PDB file of C-alpha atoms in Angstrom:
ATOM      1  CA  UNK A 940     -60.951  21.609 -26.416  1.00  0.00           C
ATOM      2  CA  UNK A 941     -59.077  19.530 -29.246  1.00  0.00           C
ATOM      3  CA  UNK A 942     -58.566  15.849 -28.088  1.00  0.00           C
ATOM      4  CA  UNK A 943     -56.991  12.499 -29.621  1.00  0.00           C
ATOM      5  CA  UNK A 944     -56.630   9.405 -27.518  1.00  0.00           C
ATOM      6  CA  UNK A 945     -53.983   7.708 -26.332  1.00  0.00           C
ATOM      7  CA  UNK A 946     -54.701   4.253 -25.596  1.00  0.00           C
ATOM      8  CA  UNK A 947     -55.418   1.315 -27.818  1.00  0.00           C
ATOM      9  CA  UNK A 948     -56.364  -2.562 -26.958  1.00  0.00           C
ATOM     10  CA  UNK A 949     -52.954  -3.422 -25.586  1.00  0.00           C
ATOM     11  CA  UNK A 950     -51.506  -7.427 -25.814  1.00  0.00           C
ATOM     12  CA  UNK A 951     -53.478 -10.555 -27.212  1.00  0.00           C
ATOM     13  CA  UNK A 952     -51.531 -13.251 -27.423  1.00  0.00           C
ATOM     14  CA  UNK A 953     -53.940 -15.255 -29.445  1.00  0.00           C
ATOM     15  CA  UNK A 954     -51.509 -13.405 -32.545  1.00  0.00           C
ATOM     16  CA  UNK A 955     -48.496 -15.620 -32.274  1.00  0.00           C
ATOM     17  CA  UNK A 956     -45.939 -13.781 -34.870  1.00  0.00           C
ATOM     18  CA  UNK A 957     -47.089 -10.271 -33.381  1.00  0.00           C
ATOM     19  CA  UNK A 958     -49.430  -9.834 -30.083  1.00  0.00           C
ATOM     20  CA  UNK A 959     -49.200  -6.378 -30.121  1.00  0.00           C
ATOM     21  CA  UNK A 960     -51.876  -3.529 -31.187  1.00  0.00           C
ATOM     22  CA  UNK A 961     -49.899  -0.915 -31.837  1.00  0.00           C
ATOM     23  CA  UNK A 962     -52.276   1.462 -33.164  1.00  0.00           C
ATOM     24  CA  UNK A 963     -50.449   4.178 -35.203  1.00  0.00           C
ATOM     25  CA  UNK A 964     -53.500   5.150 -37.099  1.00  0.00           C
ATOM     26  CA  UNK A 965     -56.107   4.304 -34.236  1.00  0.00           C
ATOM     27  CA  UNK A 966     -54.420   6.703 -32.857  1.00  0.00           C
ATOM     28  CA  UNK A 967     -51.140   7.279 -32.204  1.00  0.00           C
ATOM     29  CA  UNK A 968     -51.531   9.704 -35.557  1.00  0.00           C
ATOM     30  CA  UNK A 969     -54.253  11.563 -33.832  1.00  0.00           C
ATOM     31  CA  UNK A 970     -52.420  11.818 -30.357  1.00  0.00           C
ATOM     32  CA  UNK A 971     -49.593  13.107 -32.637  1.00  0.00           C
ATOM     33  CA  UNK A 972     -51.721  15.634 -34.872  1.00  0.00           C
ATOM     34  CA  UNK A 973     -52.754  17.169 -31.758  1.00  0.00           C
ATOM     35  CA  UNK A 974     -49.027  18.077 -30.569  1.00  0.00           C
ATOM     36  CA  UNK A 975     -48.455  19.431 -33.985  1.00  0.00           C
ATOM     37  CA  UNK A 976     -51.121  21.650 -34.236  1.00  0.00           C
ATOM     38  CA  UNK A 977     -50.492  22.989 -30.276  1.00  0.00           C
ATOM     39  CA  UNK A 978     -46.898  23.786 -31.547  1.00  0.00           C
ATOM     40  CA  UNK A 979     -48.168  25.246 -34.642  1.00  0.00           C
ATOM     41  CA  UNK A 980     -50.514  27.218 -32.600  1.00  0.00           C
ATOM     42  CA  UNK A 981     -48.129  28.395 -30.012  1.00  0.00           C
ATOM     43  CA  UNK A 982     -45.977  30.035 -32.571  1.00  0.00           C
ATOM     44  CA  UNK A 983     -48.967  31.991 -33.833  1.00  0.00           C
ATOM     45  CA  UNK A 984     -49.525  34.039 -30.209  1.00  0.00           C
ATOM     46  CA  UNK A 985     -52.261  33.946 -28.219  1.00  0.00           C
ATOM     47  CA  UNK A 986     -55.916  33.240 -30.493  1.00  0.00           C
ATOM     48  CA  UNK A 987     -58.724  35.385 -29.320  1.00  0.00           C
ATOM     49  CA  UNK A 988     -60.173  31.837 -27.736  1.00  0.00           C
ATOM     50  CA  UNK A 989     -58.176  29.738 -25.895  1.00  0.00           C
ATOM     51  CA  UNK A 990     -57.650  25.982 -26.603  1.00  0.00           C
ATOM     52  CA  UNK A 991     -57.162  23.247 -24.286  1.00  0.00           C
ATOM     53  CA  UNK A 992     -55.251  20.221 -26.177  1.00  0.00           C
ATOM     54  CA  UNK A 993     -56.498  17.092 -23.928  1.00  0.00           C
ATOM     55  CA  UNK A 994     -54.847  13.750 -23.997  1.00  0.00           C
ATOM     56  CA  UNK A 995     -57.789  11.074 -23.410  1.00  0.00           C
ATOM     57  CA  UNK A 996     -57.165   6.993 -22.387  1.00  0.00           C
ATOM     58  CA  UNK A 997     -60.309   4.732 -22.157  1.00  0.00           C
ATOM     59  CA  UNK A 998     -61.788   5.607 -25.664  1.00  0.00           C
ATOM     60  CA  UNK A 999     -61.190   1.810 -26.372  1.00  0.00           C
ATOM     61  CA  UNK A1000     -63.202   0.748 -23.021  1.00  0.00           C
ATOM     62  CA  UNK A1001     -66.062   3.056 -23.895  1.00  0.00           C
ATOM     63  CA  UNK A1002     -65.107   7.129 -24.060  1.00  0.00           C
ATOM     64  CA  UNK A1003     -63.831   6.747 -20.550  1.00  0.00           C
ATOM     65  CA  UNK A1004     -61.458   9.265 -20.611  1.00  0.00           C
ATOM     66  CA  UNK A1005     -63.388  11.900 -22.418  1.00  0.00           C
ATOM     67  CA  UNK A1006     -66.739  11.257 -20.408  1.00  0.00           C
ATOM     68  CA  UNK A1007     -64.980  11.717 -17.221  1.00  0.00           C
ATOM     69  CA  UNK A1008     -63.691  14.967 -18.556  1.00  0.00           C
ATOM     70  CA  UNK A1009     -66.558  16.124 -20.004  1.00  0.00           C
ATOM     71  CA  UNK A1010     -68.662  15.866 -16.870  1.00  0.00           C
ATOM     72  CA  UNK A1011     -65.584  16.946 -14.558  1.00  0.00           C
ATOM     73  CA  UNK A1012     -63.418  19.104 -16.452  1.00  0.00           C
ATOM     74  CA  UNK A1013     -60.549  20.754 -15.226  1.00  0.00           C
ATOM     75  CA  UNK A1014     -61.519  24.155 -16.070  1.00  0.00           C
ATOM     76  CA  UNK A1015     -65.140  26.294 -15.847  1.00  0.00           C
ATOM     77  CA  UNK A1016     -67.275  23.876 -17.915  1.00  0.00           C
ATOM     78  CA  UNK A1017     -68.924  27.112 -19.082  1.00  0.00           C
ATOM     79  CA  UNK A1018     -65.621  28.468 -20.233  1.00  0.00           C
ATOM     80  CA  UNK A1019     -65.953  25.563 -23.203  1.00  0.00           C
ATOM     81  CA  UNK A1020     -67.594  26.027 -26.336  1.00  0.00           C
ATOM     82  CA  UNK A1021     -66.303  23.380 -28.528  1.00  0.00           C
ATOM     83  CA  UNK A1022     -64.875  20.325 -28.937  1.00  0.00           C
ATOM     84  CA  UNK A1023     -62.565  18.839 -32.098  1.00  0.00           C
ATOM     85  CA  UNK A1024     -61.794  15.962 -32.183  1.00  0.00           C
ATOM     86  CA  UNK A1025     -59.078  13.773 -34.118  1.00  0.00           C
ATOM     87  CA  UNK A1026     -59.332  10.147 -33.819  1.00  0.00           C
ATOM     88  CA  UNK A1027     -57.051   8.628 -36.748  1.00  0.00           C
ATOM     89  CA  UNK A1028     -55.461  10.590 -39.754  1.00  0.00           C
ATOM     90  CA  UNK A1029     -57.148   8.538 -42.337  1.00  0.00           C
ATOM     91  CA  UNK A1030     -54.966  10.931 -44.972  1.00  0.00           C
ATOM     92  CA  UNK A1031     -52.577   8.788 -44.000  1.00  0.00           C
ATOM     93  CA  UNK A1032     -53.934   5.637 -46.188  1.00  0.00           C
ATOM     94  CA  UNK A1033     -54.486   8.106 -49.353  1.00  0.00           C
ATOM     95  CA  UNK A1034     -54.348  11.953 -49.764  1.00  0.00           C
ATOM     96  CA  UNK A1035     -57.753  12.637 -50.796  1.00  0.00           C
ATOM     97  CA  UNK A1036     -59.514  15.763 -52.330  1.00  0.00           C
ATOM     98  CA  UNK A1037     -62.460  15.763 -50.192  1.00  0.00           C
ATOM     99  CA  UNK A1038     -63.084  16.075 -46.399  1.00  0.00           C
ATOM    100  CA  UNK A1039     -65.798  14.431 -43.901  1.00  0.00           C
ATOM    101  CA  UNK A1040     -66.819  16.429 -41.037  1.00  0.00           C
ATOM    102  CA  UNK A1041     -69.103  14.780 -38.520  1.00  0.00           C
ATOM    103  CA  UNK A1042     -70.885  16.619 -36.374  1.00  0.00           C
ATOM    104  CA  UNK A1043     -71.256  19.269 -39.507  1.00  0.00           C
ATOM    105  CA  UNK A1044     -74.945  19.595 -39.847  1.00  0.00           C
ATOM    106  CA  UNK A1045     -75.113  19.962 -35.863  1.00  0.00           C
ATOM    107  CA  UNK A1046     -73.812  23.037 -35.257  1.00  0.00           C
ATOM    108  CA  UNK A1047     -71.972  26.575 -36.386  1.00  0.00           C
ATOM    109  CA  UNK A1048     -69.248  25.697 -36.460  1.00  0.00           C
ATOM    110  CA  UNK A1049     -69.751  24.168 -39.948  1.00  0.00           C
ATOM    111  CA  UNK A1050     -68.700  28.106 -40.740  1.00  0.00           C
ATOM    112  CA  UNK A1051     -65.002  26.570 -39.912  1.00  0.00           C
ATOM    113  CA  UNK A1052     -65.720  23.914 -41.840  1.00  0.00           C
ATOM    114  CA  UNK A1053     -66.449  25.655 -44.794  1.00  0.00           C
ATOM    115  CA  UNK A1054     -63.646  28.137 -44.081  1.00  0.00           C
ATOM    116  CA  UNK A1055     -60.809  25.378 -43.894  1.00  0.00           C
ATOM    117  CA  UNK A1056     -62.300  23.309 -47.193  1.00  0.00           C
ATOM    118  CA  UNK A1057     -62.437  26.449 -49.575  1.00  0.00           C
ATOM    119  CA  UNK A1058     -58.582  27.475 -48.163  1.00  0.00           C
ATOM    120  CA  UNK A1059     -57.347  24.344 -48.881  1.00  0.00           C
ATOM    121  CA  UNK A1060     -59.433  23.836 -52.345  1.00  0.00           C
ATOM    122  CA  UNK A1061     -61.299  20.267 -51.308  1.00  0.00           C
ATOM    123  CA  UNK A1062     -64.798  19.423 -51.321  1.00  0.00           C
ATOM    124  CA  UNK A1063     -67.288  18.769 -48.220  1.00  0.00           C
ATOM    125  CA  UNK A1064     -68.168  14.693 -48.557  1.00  0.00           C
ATOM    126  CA  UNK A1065     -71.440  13.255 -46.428  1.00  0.00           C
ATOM    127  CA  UNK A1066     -70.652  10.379 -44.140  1.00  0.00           C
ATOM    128  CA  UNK A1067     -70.331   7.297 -46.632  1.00  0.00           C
ATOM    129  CA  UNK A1068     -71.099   4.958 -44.019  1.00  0.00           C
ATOM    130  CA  UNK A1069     -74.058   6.334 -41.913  1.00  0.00           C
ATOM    131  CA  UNK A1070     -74.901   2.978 -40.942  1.00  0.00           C
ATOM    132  CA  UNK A1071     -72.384   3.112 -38.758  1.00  0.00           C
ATOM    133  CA  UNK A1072     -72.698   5.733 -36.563  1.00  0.00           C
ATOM    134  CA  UNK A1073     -68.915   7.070 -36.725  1.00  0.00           C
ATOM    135  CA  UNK A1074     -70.495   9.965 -34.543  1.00  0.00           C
ATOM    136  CA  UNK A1075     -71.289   8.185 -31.620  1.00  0.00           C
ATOM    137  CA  UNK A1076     -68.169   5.712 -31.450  1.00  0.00           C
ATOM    138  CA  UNK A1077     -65.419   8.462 -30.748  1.00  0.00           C
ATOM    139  CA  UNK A1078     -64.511  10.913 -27.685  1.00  0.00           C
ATOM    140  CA  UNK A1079     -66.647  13.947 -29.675  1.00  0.00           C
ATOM    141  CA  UNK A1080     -69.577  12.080 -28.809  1.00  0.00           C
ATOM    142  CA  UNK A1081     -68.578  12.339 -24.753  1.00  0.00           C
ATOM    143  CA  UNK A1082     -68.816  16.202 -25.241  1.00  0.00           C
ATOM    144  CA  UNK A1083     -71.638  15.966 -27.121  1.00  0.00           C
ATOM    145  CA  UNK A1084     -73.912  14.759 -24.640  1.00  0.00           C
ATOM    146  CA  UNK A1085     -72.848  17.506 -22.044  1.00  0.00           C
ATOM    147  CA  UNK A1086     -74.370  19.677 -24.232  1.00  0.00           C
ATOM    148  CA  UNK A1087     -70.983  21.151 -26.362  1.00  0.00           C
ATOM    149  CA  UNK A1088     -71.171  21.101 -29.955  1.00  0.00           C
ATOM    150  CA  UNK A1089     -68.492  18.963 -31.271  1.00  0.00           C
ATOM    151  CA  UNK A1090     -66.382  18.096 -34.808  1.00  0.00           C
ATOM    152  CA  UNK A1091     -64.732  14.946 -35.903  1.00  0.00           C
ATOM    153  CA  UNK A1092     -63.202  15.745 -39.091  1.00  0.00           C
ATOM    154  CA  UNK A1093     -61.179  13.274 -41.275  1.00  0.00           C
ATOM    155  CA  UNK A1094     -60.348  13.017 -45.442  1.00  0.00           C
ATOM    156  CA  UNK A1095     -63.046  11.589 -47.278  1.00  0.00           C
ATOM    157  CA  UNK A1096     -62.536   8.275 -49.655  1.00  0.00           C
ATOM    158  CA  UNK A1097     -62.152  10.558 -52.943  1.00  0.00           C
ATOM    159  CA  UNK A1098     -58.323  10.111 -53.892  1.00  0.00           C
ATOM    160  CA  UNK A1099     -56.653  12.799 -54.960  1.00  0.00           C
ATOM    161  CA  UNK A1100     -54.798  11.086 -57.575  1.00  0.00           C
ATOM    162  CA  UNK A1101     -57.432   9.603 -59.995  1.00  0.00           C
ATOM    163  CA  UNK A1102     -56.146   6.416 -60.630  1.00  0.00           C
ATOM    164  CA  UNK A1103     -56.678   5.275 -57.230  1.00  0.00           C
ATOM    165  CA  UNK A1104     -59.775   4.339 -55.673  1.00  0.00           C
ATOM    166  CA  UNK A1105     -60.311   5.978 -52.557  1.00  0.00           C
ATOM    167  CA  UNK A1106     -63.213   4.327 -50.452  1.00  0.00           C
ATOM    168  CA  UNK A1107     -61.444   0.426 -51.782  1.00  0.00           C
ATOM    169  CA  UNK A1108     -58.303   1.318 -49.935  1.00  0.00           C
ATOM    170  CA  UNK A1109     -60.235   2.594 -46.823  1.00  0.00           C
ATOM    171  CA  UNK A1110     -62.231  -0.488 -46.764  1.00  0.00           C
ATOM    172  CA  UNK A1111     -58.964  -2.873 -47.625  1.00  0.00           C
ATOM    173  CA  UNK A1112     -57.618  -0.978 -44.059  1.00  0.00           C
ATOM    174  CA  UNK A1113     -60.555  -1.484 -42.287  1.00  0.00           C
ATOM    175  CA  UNK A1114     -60.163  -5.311 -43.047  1.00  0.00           C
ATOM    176  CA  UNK A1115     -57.134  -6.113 -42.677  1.00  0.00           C
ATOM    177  CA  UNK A1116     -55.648  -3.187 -39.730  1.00  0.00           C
ATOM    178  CA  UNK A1117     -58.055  -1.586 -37.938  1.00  0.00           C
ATOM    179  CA  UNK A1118     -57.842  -3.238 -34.664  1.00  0.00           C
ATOM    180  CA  UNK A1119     -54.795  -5.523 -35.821  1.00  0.00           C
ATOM    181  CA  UNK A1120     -51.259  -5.674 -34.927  1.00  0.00           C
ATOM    182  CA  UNK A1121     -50.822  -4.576 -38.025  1.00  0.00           C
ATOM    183  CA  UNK A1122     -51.306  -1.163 -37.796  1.00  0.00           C
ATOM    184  CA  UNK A1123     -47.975  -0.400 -37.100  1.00  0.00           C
ATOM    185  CA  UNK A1124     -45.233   1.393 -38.667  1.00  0.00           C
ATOM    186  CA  UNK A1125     -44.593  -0.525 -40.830  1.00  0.00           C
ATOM    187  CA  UNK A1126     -47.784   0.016 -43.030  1.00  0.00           C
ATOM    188  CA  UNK A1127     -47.625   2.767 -46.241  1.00  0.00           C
ATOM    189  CA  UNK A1128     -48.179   6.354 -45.290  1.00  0.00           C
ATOM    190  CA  UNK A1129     -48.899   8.732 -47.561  1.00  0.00           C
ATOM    191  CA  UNK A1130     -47.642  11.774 -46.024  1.00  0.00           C
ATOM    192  CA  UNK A1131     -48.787  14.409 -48.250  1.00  0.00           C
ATOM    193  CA  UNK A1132     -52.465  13.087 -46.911  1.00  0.00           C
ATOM    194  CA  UNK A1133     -50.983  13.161 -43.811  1.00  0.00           C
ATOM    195  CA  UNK A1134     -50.333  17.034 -43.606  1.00  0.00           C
ATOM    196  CA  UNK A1135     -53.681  18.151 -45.543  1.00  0.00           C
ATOM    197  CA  UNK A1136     -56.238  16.067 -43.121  1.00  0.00           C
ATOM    198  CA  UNK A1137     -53.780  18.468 -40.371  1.00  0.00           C
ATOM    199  CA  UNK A1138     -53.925  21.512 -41.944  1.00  0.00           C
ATOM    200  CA  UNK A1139     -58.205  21.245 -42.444  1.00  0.00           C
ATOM    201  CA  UNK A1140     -57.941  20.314 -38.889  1.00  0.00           C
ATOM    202  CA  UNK A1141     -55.733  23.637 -37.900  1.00  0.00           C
ATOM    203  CA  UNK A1142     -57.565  25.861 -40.325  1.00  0.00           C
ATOM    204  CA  UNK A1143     -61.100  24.887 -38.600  1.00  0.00           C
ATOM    205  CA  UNK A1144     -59.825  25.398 -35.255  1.00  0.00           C
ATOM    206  CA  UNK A1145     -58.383  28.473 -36.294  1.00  0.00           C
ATOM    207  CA  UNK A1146     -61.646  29.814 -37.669  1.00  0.00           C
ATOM    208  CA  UNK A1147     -63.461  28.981 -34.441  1.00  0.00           C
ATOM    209  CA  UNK A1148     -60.641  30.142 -32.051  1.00  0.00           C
ATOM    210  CA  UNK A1149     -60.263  33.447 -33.756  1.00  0.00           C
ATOM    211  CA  UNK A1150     -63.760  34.063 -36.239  1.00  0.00           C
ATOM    212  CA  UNK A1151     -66.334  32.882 -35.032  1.00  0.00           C
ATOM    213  CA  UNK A1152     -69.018  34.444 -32.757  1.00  0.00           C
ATOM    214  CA  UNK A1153     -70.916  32.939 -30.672  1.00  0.00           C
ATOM    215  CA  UNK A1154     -70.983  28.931 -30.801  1.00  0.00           C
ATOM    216  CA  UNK A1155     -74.598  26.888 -31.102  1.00  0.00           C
ATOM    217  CA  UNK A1156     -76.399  24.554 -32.475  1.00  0.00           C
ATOM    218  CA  UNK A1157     -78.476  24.342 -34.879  1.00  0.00           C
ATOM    219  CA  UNK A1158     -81.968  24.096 -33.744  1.00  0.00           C
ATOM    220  CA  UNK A1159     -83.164  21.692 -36.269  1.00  0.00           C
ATOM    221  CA  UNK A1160     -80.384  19.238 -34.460  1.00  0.00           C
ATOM    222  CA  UNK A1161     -81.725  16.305 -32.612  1.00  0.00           C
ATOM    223  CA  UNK A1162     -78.960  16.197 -31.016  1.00  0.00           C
ATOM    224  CA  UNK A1163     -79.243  19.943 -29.500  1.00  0.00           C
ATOM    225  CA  UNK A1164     -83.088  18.922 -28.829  1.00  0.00           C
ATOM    226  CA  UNK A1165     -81.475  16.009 -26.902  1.00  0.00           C
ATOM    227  CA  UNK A1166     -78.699  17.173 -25.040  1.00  0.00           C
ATOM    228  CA  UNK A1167     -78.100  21.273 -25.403  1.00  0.00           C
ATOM    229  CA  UNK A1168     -79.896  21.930 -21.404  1.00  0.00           C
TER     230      UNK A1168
END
């Protein structure tokens, strides 16, 4: 199941020039990423597994769209294996040359991981900012805890072009758009960051749809220990 949300805080009209949260990061670029990659997929024929692109609302109120699903899904729930996850195309700030995948040291399918970083030349990064739980905060995490291994993979702060710094133009987006009207269109996108945090997402799936065996977790994971029965 690959899923981006939808829905983002709405209207506050304590913003008096602009009272609108447009969210085209957080994550109209994810609900976007998602079509592209179903198209992209479609003209491929069928993958030896299938995949379910899901639309989620509520992941601003709390995952509610991705816990409902998760408990009731529309489908066999033993008939799903996986979950990816894209919740804002952070490529889109700065094309980097490295990738974070969360939810990598859970599970096999860091094997799709791996396969999409060494096709596309970039390096595996470890979460920068542990302390705050990225993990837990996104619609993976709803999948998670019915027991499905899940990935939430995104570029890492490492610019690609060496004269920029990375992890300062993350953080100067986290102050001054991340839940602001301001993360609208009218923001710089780099696009070439845009289509390689897409194609590590389409490679992994790929991998997992039509490579790998079995999916499980790793049993060192708390996580399996936690939630896998």
């Amino acid at each position: 199941v690959m899923t981006a949300h939808l829905d983002h805080i709405g209207v506050n009209n304590a913003f008096a020039e602009d009272s609108i949260f447009n969210g085209t990061l957080d994550n109209a670029s994810g609900a976007a990423a998602i079509l592209v990659l179903a198209k992209a997929f479609k003209k491929m024929g069928p993958p030896k597994r299938s995949i379910l692109f899901l639309w989620l609302t509520g992941e601003e109120k709390g995952l509610l769209g991705s816990e409902f699903f998760a408990r009731y899904p529309t489908i066999k729930p033993r008939k799903i294996v996986a979950n990816q996850n894209i919740d804002g195309i952070i490529g889109m700030i700065v094309e980097s040359s490295d990738i974070i995948a969360y939810g990598y040291e859970h599970s096999n399918l860091s094997l799709s991981v791996d396969f999409a970083v060494k096709r596309m030349d970039m390096t595996l990064s470890a979460d920068p900012l542990p302390e705050q739980n990225i993990f837990v905060r996104s619609d993976q995490y709803s999948f998670v805890k019915e027991g499905y291994p899940a990935l939430y993979i995104v570029s890492g702060r490492t610019a690609a072009d060496k004269s920029l710094n990375g992890l300062d133009k993350f953080n100067q987006w986290l102050q001054h758009r991340y839940h602001q009207p301001d993360d609208d269109m009218s923001q710089p996108m780099d696009i070439a960051g845009i289509e390689k945090e897409l194609r590590v997402n389409f490679l992994t799936a790929y991998h997992i749809v039509n490579t790998l065996d079995t999916v499980k977790w790793n049993e060192d994971s708390f996580l399996y220990h936690r939630f896998s029965k």
